[in-house]
Coordinates of C-alpha atoms in Angstrom, one line a residue:
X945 CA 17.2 27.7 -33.1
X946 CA 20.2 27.7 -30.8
X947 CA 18.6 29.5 -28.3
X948 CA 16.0 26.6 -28.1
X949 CA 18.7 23.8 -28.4
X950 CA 20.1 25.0 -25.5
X951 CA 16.9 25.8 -23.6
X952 CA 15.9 22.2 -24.3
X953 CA 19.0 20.9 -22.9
X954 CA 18.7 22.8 -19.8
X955 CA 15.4 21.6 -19.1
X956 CA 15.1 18.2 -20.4
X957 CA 16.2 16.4 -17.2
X958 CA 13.4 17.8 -15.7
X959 CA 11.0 17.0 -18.8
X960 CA 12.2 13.2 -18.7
X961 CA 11.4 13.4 -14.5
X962 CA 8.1 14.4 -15.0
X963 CA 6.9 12.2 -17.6
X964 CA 8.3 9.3 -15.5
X965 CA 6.2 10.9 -12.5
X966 CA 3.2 10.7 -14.9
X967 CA 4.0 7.7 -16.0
X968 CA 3.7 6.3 -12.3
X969 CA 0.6 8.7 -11.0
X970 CA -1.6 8.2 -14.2
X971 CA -2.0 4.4 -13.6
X972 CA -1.8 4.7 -9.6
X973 CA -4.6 7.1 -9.2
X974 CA -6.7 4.7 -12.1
X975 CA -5.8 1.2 -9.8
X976 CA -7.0 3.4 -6.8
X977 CA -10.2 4.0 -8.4
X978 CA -10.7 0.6 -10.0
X979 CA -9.8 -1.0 -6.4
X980 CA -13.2 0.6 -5.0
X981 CA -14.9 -0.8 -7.6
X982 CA -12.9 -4.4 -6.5
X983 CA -14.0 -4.2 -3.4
X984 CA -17.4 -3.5 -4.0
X985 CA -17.3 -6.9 -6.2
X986 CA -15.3 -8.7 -4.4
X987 CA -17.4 -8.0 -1.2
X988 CA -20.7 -8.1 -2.7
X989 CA -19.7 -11.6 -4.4
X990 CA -18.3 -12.9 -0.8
X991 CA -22.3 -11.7 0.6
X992 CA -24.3 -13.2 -2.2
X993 CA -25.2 -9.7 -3.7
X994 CA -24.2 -8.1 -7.2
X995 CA -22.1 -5.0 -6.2
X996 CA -22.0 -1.8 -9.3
X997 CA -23.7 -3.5 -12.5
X998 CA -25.9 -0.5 -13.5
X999 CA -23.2 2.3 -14.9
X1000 CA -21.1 1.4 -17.9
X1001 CA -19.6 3.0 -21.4
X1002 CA -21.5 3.9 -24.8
X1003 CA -24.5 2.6 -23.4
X1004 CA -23.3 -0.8 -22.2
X1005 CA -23.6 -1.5 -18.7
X1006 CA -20.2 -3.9 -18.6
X1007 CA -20.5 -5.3 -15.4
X1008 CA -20.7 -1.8 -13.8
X1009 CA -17.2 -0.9 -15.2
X1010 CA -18.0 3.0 -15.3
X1011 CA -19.1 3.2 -12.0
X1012 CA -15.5 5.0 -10.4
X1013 CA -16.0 7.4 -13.5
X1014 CA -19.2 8.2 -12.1
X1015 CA -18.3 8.6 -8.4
X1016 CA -15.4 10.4 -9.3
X1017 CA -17.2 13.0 -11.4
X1018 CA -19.5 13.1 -8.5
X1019 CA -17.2 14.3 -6.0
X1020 CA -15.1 16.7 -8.3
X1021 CA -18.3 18.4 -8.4
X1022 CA -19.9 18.6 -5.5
X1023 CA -19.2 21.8 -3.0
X1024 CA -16.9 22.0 -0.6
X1025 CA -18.2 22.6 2.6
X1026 CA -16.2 24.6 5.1
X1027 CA -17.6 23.9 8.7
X1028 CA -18.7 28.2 9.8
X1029 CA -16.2 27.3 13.2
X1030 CA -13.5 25.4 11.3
X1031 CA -9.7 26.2 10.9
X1032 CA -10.1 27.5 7.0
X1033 CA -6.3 26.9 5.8
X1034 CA -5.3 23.9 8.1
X1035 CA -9.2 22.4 7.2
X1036 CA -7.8 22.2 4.0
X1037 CA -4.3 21.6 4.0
X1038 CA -5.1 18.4 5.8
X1039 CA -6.3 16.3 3.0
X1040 CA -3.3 17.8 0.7
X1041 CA -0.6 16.5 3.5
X1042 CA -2.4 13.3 3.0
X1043 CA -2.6 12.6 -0.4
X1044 CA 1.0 14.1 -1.1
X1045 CA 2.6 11.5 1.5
X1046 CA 0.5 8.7 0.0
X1047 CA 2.3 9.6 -3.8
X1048 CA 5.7 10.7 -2.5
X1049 CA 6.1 7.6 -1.5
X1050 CA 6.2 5.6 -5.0
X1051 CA 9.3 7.8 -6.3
X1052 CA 11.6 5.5 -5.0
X1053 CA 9.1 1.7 -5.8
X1054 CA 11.2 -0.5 -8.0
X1055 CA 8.7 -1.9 -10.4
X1056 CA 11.1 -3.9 -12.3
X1057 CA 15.2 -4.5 -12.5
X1058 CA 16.0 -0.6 -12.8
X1059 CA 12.6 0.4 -13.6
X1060 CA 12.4 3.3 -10.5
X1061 CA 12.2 6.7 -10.3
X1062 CA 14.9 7.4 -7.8
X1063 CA 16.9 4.6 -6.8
X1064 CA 18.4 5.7 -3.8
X1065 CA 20.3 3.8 -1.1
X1066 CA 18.0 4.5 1.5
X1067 CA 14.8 3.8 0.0
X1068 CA 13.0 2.1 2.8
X1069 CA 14.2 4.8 5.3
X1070 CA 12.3 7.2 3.1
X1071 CA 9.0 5.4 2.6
X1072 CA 8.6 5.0 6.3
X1073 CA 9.8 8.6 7.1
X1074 CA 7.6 9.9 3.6
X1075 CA 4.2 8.0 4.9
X1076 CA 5.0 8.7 8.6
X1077 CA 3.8 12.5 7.9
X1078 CA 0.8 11.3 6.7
X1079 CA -0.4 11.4 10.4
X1080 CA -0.3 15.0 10.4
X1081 CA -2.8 15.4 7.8
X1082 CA -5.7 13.1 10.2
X1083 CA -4.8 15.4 13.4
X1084 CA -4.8 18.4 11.2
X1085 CA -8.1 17.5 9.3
X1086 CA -9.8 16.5 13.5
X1087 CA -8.4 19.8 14.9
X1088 CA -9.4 21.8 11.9
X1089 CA -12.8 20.6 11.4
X1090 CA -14.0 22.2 15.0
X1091 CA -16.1 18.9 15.7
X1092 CA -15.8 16.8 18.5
X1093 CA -16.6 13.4 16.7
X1094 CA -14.0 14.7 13.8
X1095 CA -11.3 15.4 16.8
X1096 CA -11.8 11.8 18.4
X1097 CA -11.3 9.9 15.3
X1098 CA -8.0 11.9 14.6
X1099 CA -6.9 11.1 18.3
X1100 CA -7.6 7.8 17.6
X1101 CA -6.2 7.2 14.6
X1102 CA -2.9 9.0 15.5
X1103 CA -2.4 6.8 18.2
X1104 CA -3.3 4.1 16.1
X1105 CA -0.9 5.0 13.1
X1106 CA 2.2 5.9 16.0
X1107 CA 1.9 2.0 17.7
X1108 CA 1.9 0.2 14.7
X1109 CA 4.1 2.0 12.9
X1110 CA 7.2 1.0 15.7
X1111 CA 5.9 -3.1 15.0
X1112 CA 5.8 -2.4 11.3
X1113 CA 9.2 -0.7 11.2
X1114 CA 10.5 -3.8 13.8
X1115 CA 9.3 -6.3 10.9
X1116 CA 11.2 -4.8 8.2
X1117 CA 14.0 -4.7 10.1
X1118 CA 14.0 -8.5 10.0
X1119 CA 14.3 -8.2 6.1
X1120 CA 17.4 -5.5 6.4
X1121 CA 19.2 -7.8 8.5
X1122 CA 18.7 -10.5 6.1
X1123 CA 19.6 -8.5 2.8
X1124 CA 22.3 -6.8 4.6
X1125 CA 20.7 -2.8 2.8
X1126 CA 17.9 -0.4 2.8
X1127 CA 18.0 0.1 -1.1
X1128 CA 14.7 -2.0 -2.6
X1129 CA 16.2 -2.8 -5.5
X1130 CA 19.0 -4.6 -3.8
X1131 CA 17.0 -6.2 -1.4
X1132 CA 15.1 -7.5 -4.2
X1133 CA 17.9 -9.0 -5.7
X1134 CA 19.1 -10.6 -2.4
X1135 CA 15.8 -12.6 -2.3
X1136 CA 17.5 -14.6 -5.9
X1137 CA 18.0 -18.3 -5.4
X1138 CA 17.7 -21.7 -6.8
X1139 CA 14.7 -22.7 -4.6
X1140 CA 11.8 -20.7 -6.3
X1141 CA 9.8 -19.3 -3.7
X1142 CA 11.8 -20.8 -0.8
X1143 CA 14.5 -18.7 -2.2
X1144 CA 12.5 -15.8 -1.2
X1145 CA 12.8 -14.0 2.7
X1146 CA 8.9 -15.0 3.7
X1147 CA 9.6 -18.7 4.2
X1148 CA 12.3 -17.8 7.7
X1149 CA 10.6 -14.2 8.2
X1150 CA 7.0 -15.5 8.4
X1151 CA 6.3 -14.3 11.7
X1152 CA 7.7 -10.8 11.1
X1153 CA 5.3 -10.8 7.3
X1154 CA 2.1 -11.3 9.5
X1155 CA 3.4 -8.7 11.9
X1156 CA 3.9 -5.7 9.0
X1157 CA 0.7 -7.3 7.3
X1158 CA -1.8 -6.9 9.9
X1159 CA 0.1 -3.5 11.1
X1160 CA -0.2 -2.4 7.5
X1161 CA -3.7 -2.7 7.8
X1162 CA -4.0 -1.2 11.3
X1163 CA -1.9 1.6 9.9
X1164 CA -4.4 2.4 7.1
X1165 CA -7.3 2.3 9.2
X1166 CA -9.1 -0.3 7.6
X1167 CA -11.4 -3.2 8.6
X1168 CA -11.1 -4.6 11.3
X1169 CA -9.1 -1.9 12.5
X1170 CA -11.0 0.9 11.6
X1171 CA -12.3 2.6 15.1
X1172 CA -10.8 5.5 13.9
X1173 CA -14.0 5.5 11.1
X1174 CA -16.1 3.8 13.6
X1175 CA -19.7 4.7 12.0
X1176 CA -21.5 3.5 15.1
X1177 CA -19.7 5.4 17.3
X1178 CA -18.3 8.2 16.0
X1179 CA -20.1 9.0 13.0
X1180 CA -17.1 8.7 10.2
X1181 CA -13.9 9.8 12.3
X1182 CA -11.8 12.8 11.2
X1183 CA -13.4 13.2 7.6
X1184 CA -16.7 13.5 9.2
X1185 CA -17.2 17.6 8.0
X1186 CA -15.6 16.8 4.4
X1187 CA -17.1 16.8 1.2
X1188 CA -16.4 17.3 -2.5
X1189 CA -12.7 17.1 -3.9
X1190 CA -11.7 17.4 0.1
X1191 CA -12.7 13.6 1.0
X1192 CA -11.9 12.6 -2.5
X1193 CA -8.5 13.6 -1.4
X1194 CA -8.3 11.4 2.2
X1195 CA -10.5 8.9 0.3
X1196 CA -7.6 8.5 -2.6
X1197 CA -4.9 8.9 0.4
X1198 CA -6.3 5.7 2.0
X1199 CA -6.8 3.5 -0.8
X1200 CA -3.2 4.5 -2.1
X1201 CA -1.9 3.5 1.1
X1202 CA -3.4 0.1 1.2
X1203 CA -1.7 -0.4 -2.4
X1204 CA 2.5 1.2 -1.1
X1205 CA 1.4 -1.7 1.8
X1206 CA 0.8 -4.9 -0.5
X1207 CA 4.1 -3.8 -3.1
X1208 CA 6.1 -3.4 -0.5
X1209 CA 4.9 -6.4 0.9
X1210 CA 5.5 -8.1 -2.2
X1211 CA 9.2 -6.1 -2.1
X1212 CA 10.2 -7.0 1.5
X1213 CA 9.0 -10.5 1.6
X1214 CA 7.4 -11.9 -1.8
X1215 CA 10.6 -11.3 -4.4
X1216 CA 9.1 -8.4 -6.0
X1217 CA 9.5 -8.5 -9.6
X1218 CA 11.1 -11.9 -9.7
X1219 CA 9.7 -15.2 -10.7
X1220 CA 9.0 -17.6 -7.9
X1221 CA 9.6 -20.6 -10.4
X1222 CA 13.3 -18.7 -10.6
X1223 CA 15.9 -22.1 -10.2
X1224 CA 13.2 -24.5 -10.7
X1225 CA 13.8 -27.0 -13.4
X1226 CA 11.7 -29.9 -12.5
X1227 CA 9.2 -30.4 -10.3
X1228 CA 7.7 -34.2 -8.8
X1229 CA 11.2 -35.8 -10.3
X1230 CA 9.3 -34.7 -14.0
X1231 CA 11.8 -33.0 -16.1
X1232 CA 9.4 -29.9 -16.4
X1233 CA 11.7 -26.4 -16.2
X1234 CA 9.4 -24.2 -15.0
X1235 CA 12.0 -21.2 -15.1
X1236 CA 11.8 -21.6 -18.9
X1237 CA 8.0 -21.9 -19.1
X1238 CA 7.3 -18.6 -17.1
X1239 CA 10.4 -16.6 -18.9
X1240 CA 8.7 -15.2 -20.9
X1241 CA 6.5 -13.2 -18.0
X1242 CA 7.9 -9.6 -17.7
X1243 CA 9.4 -8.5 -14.0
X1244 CA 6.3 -6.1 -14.4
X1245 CA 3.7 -8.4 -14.4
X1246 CA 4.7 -10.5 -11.2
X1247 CA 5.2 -7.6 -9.3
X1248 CA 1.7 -6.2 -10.0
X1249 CA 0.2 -10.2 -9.4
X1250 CA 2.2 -10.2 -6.1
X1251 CA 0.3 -6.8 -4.9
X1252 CA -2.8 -7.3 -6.6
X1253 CA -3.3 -10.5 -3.9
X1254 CA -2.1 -8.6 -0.7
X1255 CA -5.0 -6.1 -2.1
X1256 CA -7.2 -8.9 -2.3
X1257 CA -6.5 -9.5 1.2
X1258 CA -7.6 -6.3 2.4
X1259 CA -11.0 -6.3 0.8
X1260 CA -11.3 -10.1 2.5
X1261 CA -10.7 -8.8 5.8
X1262 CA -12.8 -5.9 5.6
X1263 CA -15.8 -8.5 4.5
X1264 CA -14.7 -11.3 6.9
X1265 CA -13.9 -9.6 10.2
X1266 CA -15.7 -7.7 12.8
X1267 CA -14.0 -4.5 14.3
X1268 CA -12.1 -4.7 17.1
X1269 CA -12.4 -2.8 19.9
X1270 CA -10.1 0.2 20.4
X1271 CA -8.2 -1.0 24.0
X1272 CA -7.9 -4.6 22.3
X1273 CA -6.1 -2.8 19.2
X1274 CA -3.8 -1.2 21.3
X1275 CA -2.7 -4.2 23.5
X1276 CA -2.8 -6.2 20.4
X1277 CA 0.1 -3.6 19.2
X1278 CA 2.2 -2.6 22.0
X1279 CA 2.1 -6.2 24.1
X1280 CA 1.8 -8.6 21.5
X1281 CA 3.5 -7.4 18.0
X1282 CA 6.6 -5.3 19.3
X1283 CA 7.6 -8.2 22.0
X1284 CA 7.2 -10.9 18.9
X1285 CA 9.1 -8.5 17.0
X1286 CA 11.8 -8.0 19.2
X1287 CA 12.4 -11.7 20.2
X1288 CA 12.2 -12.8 16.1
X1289 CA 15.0 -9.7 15.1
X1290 CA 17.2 -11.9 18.0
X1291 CA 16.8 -15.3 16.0
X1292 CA 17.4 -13.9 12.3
X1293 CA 20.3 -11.9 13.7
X1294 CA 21.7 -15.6 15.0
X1295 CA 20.6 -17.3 12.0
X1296 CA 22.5 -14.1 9.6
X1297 CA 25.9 -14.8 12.4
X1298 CA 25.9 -18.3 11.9
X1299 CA 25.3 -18.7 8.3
X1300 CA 22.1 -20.5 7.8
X1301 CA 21.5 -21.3 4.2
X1302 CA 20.2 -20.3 1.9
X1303 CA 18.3 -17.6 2.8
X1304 CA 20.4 -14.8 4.3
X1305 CA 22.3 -13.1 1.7
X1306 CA 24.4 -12.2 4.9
X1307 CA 25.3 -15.4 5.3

């Protein structure tokens, strides 16, 4: 019995770290597979049609509710297909680089006030280093797959990924000027005020959200930005030769992805897990305290609100927008975003130096 007391206390750091990294991958990989199902609602809906309806539970359609179980059985058992002039190990290391990035990522998310796995000090330093790689796993899979359509969409989306990564990275800058860190957490907590949602940073960093918003999408290859998938040119870009538990893998990648982009969205810009009715104790000259009415609202659930509508957004653009073409996505990064970037960094650096309330924690 000794023998185990002390074998349990060696490992049970280790046993706690894993069930927290359960705790966070069980219900990612479940919101990645009910966002397809989202979007297939939420676009059908927006073009007058009905979307899944047909596959439920226990014999109940419900709405189409067990149509991700479905497709997700589907692909775990359909074969593998290894193109006969392909790469074998790199073909399918590729989608493993890209899935892995997409988690690794969420180990240092602050879901609530000190609800995170690791809550280090350079936190946004290591999602944008962590989801950087991710890139290697699209050249990879195009070089691998020995196919000429698969080794333009890589191409593509590489240089894609690389241009708006730089205005992406420039936007967030903006918010580390203003919180004065790189830990979420803290910059979280910098965003607390008396003004509600004018406390938060999205109110004097607007034109640095729209810039990481619409480079967050460019960056996950998704409508309108998705040449890189362009079926009417190049077929289905650098997943064209995958099948099976292979594209399930870039499939879940992407979608995972879209959702790091809307929470830390919500993070950077939105409050995170904070109320935006925080300070607000009437409203109209009525003496209504809002504060008090939404207290009872865990940090959890606003957090999860905040990204659920940035996820919205992506399925609205997707069934809104045409796709661009791929020189007018470039110039649109690398002549329009960085320069706005740059010039907007200048003017919250002046506002942080002179003290403009009350949004800068640095003033």
């Amino acid at each position: 019995m000794e023998t185990l007391y002390y074998f349990w206390e060696f490992i049970k750091p280790v046993a706690i770290i894993l069930g927290y990294i359960v705790l966070i991958m069980v219900p990612l990989i479940l919101t990645v597979a009910y966002l397809t199902y989202a979007e297939r609602k939420i676009i059908g809906f927006m073009q007058m049609r009905m979307g899944p309806n047909r596959v439920g539970f226990f014999g109940f359609r419900l709405w189409g509710l067990g149509q991700p179980i479905a497709d997700t059985v589907k692909l775990i058992f359909k074969e593998v297909v290894i193109p006969s002039g392909a790469n074998t190990f790199l073909f399918l290391i590729a989608p493993i680089i890209s899935i892995a990035t997409a988690f690794a990522a969420w180990s240092v998310v602050p879901f609530d006030a000190g609800v995170v796995l690791a809550d280090v000090n350079a936190g946004l330093l290591y999602i944008l280093a962590i989801t950087s790689l991710g890139v290697y796993g699209v050249i990879i899979a195009g070089w691998a797959s020995n196919s000429k359509y698969a080794l333009l969409g890589a191409l593509r989306s590489a240089a894609q990924i690389v241009s708006y990564e730089i205005a992406m990275g420039f936007a967030l800058v903006g918010v580390l000027i203003a919180a004065g860190s790189l830990n979420l957490s803290t910059i979280v907590e910098a965003q607390q005020g008396e003004y509600g949602v004018a406390s938060w940073f999205w109110l004097p960093l607007f034109p640095l959200f729209l810039v990481y918003f619409i480079s967050g999408v460019a960056e996950t290859n998704r409508a309108p930005f998705d040449v890189a998938e362009g079926e009417s040119e190049i077929v289905a870009g650098f997943h064209v030769e995958y099948s099976g538990t292979a594209f399930a893998a870039f499939f879940l990648a992407e979608y995972a992805n879209m959702i790091i982009i809307s929470a830390l969205a919500a993070i950077m810009f939105f409050g995170g897990w904070l109320s935006p009715f925080q300070g607000i104790h009437s409203i109209f000259g009525l003496p209504v305290d809002l504060e008090q009415f939404f207290a009872w609202v865990p940090g959890l659930i606003w957090f999860v609100a905040k990204t659920a509508f940035f996820l919205v957004l992506f399925l609205w653009f997707r069934a809104t927008f045409p796709r661009y073409r791929y020189d007018q996505i470039m110039r649109l990064g690398w002549k329009v975003f960085i320069p706005i970037t740059i010039v907007w960094l200048l003017v919250v650096g002046a506002a942080v130096i002179g003290g403009m309330p009350p949004w800068f924690a640095g003033a």
